[in-house]
PDB file of C-alpha atoms in Angstrom:
ATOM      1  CA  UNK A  59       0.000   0.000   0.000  1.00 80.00           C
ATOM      2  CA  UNK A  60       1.062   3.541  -1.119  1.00 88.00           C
ATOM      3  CA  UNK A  61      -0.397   7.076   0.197  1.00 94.00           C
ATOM      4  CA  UNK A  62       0.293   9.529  -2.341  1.00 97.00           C
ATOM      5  CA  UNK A  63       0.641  13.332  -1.455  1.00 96.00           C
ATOM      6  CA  UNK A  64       2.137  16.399  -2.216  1.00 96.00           C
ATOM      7  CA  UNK A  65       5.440  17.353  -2.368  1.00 94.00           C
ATOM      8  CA  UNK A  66       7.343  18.917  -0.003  1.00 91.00           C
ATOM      9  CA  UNK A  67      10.819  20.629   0.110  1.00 86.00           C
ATOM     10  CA  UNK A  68      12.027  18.133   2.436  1.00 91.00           C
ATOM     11  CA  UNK A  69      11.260  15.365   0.400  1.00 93.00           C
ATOM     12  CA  UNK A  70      13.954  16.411  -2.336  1.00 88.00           C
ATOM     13  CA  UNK A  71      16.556  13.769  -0.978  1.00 90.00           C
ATOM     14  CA  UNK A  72      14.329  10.899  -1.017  1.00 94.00           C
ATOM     15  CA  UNK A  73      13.133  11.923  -4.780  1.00 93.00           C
ATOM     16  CA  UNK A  74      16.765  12.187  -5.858  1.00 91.00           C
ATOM     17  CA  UNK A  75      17.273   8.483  -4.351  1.00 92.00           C
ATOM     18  CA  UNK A  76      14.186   7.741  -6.830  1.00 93.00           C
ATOM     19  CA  UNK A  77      15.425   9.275  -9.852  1.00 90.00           C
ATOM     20  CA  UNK A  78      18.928   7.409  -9.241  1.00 91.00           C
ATOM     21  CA  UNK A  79      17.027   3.958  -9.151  1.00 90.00           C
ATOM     22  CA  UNK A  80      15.170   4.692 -12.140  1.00 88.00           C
ATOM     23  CA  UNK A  81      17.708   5.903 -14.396  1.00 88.00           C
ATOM     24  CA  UNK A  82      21.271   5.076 -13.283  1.00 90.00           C
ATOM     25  CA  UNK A  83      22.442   1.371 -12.561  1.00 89.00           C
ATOM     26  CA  UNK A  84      25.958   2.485 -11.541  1.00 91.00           C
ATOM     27  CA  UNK A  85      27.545   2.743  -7.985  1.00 92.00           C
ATOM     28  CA  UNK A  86      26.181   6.823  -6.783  1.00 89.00           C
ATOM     29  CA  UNK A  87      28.791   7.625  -3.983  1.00 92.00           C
ATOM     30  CA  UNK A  88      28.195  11.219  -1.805  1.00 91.00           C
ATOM     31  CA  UNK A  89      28.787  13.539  -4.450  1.00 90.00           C
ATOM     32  CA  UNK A  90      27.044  11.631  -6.912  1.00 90.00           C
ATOM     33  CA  UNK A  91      24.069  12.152  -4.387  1.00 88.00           C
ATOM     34  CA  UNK A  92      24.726  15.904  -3.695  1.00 87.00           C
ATOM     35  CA  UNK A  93      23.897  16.397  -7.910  1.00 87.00           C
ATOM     36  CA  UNK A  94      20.705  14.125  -7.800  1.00 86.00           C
ATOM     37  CA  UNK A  95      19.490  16.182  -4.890  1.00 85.00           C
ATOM     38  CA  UNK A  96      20.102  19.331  -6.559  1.00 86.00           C
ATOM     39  CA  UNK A  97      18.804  18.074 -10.062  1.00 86.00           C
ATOM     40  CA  UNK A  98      15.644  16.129  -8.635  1.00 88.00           C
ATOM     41  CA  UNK A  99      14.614  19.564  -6.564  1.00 86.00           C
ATOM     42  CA  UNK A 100      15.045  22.077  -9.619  1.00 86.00           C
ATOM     43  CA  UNK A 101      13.354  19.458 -11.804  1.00 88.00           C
ATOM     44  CA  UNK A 102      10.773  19.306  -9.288  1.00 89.00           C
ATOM     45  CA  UNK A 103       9.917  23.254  -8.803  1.00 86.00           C
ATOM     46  CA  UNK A 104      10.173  23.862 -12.749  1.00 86.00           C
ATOM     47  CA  UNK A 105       6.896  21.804 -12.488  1.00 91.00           C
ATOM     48  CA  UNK A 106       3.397  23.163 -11.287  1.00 92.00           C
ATOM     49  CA  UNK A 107       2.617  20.146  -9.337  1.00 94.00           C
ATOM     50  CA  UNK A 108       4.699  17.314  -7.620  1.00 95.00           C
ATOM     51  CA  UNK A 109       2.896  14.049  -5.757  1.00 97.00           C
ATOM     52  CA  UNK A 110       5.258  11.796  -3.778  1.00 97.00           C
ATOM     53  CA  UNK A 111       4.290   8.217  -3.039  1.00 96.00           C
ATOM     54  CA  UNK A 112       4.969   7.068   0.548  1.00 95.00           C
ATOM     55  CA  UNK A 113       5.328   3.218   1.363  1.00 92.00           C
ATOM     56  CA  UNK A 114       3.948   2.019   5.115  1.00 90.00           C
ATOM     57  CA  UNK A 115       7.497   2.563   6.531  1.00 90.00           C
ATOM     58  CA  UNK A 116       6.826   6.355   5.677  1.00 92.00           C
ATOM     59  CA  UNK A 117       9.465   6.026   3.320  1.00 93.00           C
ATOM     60  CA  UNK A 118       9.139   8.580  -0.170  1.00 96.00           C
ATOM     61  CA  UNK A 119       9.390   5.982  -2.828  1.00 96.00           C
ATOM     62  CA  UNK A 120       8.176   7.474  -6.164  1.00 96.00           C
ATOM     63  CA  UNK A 121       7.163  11.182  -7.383  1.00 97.00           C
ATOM     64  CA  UNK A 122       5.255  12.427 -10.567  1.00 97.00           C
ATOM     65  CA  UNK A 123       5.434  15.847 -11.978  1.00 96.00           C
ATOM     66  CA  UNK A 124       3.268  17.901 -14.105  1.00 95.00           C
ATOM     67  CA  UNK A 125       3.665  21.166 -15.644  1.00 94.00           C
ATOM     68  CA  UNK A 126       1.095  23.377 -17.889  1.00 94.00           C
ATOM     69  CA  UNK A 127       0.879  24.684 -21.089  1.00 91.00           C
ATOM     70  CA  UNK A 128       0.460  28.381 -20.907  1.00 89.00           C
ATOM     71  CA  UNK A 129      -1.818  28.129 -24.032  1.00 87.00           C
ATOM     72  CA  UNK A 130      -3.855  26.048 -22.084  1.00 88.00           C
ATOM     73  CA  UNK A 131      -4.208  28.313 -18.876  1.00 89.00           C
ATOM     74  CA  UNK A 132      -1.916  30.993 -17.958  1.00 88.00           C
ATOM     75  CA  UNK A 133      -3.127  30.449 -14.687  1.00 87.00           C
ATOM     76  CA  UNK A 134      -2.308  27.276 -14.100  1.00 88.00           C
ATOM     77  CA  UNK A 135       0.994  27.626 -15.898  1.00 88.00           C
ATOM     78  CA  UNK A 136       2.326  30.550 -13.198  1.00 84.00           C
ATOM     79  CA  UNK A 137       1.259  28.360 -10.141  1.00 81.00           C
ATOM     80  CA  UNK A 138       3.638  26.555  -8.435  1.00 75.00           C
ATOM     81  CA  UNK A 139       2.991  24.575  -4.954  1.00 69.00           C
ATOM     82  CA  UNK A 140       6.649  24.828  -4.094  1.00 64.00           C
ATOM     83  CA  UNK A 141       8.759  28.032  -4.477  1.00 63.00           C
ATOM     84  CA  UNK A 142      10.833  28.761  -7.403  1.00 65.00           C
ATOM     85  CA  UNK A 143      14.689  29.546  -6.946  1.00 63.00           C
ATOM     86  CA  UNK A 144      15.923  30.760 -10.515  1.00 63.00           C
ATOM     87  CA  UNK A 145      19.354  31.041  -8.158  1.00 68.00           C
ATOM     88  CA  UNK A 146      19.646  27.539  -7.658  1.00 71.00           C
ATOM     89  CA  UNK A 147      18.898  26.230 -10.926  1.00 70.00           C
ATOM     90  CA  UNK A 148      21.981  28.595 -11.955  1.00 72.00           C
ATOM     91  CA  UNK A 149      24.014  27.511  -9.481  1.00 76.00           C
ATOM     92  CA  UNK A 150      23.962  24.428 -10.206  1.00 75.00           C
ATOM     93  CA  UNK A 151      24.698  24.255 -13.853  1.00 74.00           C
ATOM     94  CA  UNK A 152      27.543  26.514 -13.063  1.00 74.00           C
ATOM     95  CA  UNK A 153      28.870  23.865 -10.859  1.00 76.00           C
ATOM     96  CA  UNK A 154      27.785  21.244 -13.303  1.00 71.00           C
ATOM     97  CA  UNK A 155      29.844  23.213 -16.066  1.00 70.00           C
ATOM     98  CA  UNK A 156      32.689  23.797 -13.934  1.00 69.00           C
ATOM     99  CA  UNK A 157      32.949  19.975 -12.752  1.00 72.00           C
ATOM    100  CA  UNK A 158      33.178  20.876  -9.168  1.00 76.00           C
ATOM    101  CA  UNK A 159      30.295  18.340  -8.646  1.00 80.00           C
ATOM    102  CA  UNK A 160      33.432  15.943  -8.566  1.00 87.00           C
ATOM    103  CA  UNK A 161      30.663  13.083  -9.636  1.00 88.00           C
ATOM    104  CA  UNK A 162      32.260   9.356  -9.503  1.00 92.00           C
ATOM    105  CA  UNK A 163      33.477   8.399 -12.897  1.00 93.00           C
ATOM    106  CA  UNK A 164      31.058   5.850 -13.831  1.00 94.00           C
ATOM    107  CA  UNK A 165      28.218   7.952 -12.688  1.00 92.00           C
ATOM    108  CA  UNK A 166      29.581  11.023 -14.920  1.00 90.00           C
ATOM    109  CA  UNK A 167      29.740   8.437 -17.794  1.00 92.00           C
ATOM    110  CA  UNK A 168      25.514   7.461 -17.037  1.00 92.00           C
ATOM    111  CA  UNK A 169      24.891  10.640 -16.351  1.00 89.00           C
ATOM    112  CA  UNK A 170      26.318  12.644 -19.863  1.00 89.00           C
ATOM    113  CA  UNK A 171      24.101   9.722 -21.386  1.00 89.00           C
ATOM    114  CA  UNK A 172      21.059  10.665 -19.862  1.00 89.00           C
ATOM    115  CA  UNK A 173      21.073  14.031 -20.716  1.00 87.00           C
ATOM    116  CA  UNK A 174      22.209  13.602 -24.185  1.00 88.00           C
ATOM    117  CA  UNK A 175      18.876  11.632 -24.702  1.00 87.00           C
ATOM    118  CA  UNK A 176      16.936  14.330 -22.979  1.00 86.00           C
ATOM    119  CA  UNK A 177      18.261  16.998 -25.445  1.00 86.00           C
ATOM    120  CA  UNK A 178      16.298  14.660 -27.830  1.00 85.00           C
ATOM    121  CA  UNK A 179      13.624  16.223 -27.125  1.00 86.00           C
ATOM    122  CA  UNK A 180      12.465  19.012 -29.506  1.00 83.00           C
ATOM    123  CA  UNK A 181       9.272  21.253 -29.259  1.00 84.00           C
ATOM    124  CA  UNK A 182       8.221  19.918 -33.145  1.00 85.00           C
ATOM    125  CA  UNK A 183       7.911  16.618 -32.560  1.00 83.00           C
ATOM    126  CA  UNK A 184       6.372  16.672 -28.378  1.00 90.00           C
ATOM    127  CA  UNK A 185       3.741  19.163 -30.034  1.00 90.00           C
ATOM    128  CA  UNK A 186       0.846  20.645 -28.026  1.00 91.00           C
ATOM    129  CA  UNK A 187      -1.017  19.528 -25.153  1.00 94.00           C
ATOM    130  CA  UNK A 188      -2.636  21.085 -21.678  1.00 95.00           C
ATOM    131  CA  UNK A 189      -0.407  19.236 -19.254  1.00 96.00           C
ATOM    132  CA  UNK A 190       2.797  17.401 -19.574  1.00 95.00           C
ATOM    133  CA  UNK A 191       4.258  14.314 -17.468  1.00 96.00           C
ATOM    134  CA  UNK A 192       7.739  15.335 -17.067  1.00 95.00           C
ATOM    135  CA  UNK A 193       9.062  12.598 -14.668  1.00 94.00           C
ATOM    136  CA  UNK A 194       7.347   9.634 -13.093  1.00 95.00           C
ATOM    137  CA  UNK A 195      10.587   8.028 -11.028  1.00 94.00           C
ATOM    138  CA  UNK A 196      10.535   5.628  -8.282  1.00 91.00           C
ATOM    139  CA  UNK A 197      12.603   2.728  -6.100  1.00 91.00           C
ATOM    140  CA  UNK A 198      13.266  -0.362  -7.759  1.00 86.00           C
ATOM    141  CA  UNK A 199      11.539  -2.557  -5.020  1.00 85.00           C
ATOM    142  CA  UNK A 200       8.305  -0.738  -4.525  1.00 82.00           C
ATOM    143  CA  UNK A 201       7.228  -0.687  -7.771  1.00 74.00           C
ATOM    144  CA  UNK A 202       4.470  -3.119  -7.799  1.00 82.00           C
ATOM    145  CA  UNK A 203       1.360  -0.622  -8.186  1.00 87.00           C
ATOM    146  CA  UNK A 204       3.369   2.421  -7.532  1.00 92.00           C
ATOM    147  CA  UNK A 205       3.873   3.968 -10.642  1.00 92.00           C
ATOM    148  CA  UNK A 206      -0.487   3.156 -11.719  1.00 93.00           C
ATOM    149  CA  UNK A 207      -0.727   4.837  -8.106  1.00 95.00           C
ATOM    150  CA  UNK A 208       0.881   7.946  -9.162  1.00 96.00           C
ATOM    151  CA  UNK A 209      -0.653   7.977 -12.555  1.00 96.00           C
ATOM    152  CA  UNK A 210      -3.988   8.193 -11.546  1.00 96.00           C
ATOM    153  CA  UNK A 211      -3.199  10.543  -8.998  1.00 97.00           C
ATOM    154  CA  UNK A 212      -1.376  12.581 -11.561  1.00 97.00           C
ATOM    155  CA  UNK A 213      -4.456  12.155 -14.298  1.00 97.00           C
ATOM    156  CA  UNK A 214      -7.134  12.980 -11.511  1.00 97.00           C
ATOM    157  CA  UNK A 215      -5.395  16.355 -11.202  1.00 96.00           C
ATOM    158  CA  UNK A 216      -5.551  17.056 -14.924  1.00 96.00           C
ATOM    159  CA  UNK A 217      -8.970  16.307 -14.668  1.00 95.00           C
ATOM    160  CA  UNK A 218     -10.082  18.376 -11.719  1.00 95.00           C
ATOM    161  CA  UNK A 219      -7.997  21.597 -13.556  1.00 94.00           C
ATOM    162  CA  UNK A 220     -10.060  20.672 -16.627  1.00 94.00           C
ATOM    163  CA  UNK A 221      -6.913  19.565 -18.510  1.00 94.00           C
ATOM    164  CA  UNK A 222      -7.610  16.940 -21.511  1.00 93.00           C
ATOM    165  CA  UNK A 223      -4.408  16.509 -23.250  1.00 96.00           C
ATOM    166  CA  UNK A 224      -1.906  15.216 -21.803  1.00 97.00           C
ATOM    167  CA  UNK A 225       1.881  14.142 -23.199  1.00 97.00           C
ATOM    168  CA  UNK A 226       4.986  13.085 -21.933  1.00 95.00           C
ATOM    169  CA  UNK A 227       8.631  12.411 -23.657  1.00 94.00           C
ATOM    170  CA  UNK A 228      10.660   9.020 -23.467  1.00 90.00           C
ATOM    171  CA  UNK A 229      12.247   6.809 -25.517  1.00 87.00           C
ATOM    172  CA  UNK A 230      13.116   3.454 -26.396  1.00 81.00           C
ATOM    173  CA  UNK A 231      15.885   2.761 -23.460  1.00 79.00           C
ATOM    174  CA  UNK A 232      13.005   3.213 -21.096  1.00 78.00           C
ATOM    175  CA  UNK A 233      10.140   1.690 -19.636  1.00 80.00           C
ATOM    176  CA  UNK A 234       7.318   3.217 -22.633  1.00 85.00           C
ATOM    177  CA  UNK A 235       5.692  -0.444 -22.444  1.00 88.00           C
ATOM    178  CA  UNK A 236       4.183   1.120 -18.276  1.00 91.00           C
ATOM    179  CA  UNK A 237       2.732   4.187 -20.793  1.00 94.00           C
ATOM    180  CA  UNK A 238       1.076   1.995 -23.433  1.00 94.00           C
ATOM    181  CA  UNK A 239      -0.478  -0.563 -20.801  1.00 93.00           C
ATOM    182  CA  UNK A 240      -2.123   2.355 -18.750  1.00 93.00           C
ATOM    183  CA  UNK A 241      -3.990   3.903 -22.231  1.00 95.00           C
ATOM    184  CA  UNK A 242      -1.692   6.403 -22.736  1.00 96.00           C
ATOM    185  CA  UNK A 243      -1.254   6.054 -27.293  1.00 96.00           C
ATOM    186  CA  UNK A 244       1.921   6.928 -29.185  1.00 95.00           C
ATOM    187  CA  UNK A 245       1.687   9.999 -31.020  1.00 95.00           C
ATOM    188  CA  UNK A 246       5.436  10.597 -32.551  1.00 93.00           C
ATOM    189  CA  UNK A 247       8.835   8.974 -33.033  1.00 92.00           C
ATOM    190  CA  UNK A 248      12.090   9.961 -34.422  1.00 91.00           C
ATOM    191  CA  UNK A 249      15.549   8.551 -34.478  1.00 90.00           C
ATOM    192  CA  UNK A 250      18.426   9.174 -31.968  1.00 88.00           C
ATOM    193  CA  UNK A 251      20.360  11.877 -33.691  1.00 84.00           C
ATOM    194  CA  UNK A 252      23.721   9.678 -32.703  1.00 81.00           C
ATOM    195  CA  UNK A 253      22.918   6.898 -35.166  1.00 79.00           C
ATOM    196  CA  UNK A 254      22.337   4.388 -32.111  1.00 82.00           C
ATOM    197  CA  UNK A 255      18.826   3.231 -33.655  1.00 83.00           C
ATOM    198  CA  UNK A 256      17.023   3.987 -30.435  1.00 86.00           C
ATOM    199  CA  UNK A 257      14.256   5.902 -30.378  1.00 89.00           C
ATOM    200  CA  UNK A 258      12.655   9.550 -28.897  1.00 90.00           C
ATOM    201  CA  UNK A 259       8.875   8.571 -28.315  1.00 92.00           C
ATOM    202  CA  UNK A 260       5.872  10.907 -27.394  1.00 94.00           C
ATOM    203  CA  UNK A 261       2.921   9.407 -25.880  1.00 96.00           C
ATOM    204  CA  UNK A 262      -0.382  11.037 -25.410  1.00 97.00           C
ATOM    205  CA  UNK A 263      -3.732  10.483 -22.967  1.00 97.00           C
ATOM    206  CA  UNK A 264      -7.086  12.266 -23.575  1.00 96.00           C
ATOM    207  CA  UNK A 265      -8.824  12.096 -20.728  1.00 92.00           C
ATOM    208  CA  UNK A 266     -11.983  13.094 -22.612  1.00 82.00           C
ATOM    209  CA  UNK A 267     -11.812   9.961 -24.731  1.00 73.00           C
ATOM    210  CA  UNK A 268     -11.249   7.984 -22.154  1.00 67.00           C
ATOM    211  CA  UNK A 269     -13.992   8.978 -20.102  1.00 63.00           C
ATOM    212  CA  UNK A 270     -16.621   7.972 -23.105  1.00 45.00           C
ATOM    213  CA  UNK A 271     -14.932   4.905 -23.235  1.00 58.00           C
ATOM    214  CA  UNK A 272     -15.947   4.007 -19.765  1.00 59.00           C
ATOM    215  CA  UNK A 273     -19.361   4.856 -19.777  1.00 53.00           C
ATOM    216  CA  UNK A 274     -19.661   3.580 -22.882  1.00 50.00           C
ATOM    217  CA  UNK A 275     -18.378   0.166 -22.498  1.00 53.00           C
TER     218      UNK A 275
END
């Protein structure tokens, strides 16, 4: 059993321990922790909304993060549950730049990977939508139910801010299968630009269409 909530500032630790477990399989020593910290908590308040999943021992084991469209509600777009610092999110590129992060080598090595495939991403292909999933992460032994727990946390949201659309970037090195098994439909592809033959993949959910689909059924 999970209880999903908000986020709060002093979860940031625990949410950098999930993003480690979902995307790095490397050794993380103390400095290696210090950046996922940093990167999980900027990541976190670029987004309008953050839930957390907590297992029974109270432990944070997953998050999910959405952030709006300003086409879709300027409102919603400038609200943010946890408070913004511009000053950190400079900070620590800087330091990221600079190498001072002093990040293990075979965590440096995982991590220039990852964000190579997130620079993947370009605005043509993700397209438009209201709301965007732009990280579902969580521990690799909890994850029985926890990431359909956070979904339909995440989707509930959308729906009580009268969101329909809603998108979210991957690719082929991760776990799209979770996406496609939950409803969510594939709406673009396009190669690696390094040759590799994996893919960048956008998936899409309409609520609306899903909602006739139940009561339709």
């Amino acid at each position: 059993m999970f209880t999903v909530r908000p986020y709060k500032k002093e979860d940031a630790a625990a949410c950098g321990n999930c993003f480690y477990e979902g995307f790095f399989s490397c050794p993380m020593d103390q400095n290696d922790k210090i950046l996922l910290c940093d990167y999980a908590q900027i990541l976190i308040e670029k987004c309008n909304f953050t839930y957390v999943a907590e297992a029974e021992d109270h432990q944070v084991v997953g998050f999910i993060c959405g952030k709006y469209d300003k086409h879709f509600s300027k409102a919603l777009s400038a609200q943010y549950e946890t408070k913004k610092h511009y000053g950190r999110w400079c900070k620590m590129f800087l330091k990221f730049y600079l190498k001072r992060y002093k990040m293990s080598v075979p965590f440096q090595k995982q991590f220039d990977a990852f964000f190579r495939q997130l620079q993947e991403r370009d605005k043509e292909s993700f397209g438009k939508c209201d709301l965007e999933l732009v990280a579902l992460s969580s521990r690799r032994n909890y994850r029985k139910g926890l990431g359909t727990a956070l979904v339909t946390q995440f989707l509930n949201r959308a729906k009580a801010d009268g969101a329909d659309r809603v998108r979210l970037f991957t690719n082929t090195l991760a776990s799209w299968e979770f996406y496609e098994k939950r409803g969510f439909k594939k709406v673009a592809e396009k190669p690696f630009q390094d040759g590799s033959g994996n893919q960048s993949l956008v998936y899409e959910y309409v609520l609306k269409e899903h909602e006739y689909e139940k009561h339709h059924l």
